Coordinates of C-alpha atoms in Angstrom, one line a residue:
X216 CA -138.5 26.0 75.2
X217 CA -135.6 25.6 72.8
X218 CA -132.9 23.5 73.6
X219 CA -129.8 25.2 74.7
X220 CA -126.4 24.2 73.5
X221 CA -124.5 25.8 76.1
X222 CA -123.7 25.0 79.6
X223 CA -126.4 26.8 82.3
X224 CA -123.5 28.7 84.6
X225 CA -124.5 31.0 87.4
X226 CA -122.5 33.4 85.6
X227 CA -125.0 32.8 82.6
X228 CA -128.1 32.6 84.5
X229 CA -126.9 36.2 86.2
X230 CA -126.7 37.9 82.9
X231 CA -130.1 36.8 81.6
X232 CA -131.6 37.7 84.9
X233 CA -130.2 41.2 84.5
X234 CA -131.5 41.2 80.8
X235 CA -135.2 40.2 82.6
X236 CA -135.3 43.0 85.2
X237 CA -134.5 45.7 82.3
X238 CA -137.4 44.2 80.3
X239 CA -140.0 43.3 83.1
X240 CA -138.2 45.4 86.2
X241 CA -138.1 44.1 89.5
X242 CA -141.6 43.8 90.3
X243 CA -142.7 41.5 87.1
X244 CA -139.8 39.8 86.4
X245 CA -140.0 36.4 87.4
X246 CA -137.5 32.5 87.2
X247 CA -140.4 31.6 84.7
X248 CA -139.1 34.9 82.2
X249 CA -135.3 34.2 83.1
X250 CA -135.7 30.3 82.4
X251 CA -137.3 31.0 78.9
X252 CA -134.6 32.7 78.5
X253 CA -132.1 30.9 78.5
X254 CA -134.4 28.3 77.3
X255 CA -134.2 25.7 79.9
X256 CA -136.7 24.9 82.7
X257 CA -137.2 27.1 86.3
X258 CA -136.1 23.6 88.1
X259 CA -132.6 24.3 86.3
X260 CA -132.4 27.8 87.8
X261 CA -133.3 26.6 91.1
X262 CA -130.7 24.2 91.0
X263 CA -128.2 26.9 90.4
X264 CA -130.0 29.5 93.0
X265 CA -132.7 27.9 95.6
X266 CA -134.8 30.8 95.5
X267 CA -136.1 34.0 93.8
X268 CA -134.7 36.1 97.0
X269 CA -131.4 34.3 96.4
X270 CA -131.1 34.9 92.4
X271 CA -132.3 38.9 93.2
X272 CA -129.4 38.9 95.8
X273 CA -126.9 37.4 93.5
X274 CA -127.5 39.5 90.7
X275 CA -127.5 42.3 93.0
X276 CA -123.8 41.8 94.3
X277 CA -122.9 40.7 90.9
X278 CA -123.8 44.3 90.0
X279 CA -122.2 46.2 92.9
X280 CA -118.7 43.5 92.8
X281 CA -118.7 45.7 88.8
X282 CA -117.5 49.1 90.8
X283 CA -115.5 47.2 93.7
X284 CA -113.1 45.1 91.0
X285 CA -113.1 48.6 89.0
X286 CA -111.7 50.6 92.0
X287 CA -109.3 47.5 93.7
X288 CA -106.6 48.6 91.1
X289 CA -107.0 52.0 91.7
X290 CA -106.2 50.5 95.3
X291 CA -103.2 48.1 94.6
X292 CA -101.2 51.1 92.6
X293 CA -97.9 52.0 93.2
X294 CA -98.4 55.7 93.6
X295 CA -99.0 58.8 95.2
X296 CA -101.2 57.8 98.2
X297 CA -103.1 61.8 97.4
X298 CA -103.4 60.6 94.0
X299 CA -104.7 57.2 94.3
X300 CA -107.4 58.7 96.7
X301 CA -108.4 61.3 94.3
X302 CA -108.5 58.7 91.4
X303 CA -110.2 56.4 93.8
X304 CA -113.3 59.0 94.7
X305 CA -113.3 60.1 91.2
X306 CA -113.5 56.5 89.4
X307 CA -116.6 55.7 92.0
X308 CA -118.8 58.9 91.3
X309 CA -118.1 58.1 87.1
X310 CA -118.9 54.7 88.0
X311 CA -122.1 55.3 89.8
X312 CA -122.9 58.3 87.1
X313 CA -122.5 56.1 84.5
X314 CA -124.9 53.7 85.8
X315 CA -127.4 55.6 86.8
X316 CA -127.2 57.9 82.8
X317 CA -126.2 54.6 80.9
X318 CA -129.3 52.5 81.7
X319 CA -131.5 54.3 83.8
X320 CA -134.5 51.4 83.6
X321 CA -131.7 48.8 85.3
X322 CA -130.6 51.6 87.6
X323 CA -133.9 52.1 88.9
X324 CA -134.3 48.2 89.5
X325 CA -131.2 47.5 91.3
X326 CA -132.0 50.2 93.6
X327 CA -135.5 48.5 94.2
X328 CA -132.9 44.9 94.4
X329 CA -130.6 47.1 96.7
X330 CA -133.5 48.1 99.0
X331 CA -133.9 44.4 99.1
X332 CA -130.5 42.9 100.0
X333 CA -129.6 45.0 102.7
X334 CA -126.9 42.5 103.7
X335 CA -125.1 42.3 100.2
X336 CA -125.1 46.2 100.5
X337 CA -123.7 46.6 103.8
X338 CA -120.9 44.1 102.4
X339 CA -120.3 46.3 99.6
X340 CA -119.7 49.4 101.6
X341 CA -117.6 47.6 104.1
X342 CA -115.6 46.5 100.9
X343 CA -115.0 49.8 99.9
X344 CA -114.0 50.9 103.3
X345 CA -111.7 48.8 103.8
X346 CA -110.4 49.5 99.8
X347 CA -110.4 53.5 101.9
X348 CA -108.4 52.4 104.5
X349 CA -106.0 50.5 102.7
X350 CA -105.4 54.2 100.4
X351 CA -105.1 56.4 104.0
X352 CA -103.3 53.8 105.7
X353 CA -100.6 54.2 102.5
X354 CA -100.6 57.7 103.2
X355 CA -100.0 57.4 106.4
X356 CA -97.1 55.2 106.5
X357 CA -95.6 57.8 103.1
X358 CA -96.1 61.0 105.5
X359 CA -98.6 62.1 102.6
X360 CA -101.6 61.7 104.9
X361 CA -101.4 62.8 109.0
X362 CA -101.4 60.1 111.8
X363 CA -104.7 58.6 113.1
X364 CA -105.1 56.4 115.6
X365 CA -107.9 54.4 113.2
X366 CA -107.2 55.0 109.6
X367 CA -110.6 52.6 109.2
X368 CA -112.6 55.7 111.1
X369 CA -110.6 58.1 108.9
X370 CA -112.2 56.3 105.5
X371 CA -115.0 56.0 106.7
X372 CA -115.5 59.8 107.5
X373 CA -114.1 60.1 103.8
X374 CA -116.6 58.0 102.1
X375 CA -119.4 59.7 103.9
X376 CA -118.5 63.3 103.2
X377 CA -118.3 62.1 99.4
X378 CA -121.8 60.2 99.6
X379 CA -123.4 62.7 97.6
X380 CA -121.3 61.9 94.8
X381 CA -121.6 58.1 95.1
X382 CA -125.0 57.1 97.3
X383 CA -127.6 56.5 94.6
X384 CA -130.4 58.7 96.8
X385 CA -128.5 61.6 95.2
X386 CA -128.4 60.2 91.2
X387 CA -130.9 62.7 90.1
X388 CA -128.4 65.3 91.6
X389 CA -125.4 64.1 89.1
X390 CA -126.6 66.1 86.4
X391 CA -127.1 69.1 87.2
X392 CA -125.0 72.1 86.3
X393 CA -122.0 72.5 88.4
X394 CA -121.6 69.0 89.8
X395 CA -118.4 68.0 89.2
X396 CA -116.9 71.8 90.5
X397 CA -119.0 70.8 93.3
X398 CA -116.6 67.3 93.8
X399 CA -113.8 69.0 92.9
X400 CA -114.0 71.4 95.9
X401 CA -115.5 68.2 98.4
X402 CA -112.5 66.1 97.3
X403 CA -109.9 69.5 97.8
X404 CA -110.7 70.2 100.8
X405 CA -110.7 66.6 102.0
X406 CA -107.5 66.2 100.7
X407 CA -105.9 69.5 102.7
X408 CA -107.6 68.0 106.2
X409 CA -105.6 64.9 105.5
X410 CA -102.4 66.2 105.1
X411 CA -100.1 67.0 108.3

């Protein structure tokens, strides 16, 4: 192993771990193959993440925290509640899209990591939820968006009526022929039964 000049980071040991699943995918890849990466010994990955389960979780939240932090400014915008909702649904389907055309060997891993870490998963939808409820709760308070007694239940009926367009069970689906008209009329009528 050569010598590394650089600091071993979490943040470090995250990216080369990603770099092994795409080469070996989840089933081969090992803290042997991400410690000659980064050319230090497994004991120093260890010391960073005490186990295998814990390095696949890590890298697997790292991955998902990508689209949260992408849509949280779509969030914190100082517009049109309608519009930021729209923007919102339609940044996440690019975003999962994306991932799943971009790279589809690391797609297919994470959703082997995701089967895994059903806890970091869970967190990540409850994250976007609540990044939902924060968007109908705006409309609410405008008058752009009818009252509910739970805006939380109101989001969450949203992101479920959009999962095909953002649940990776459907990636094979984004490509075919008339997708997006597809969203477009999912995300219009959505739109009208929120409005008073």
């Amino acid at each position: 192993m050569a010598p590394t000049s650089e600091i071993l980071t979490a943040e470090r040991i995250l990216e080369a771990t990603e770099e092994v699943l795409r080469r070996h995918g989840p089933a081969k890849a090992t803290v042997v193959d991400v410690a000659r990466a980064l050319g230090v010994s497994h004991g120093s990955v260890y010391r960073h993440f005490r186990t295998k389960a814990a390095l696949r979780e890590a890298v697997t939240k790292r991955w998902l925290d990508r689209t949260s932090g992408e849509l949280s400014g779509i969030v914190a915008a100082d517009r049109d509640p309608e519009a930021r909702l729209r923007d919102w649904l339609a940044t996440l389907f690019a975003a999962k899209r994306r991932k799943a055309g971009d790279d589809p060997e690391l797609f297919a891993t994470y959703m082997v990591l995701t089967g895994e870490n059903g806890t970091v998963v869970r967190e990540h939808i409850a994250d976007l939820t609540a990044q939902l409820t924060r968007i109908v709760e705006a409309g609410v308070e405008s008058g752009t968006f009818a009252a509910t007694a739970d805006p939380g239940a109101t989001a969450r009926a949203v992101f479920h009526a959009t999962g095909r367009f953002h649940d990776p069970c459907h990636a094979r689906e984004w490509e075919e022929p008339g997708i997006e008209a597809d969203f477009a009329a999912v995300m219009d009528l959505l739109v009208r039964a929120l409005r008073p």
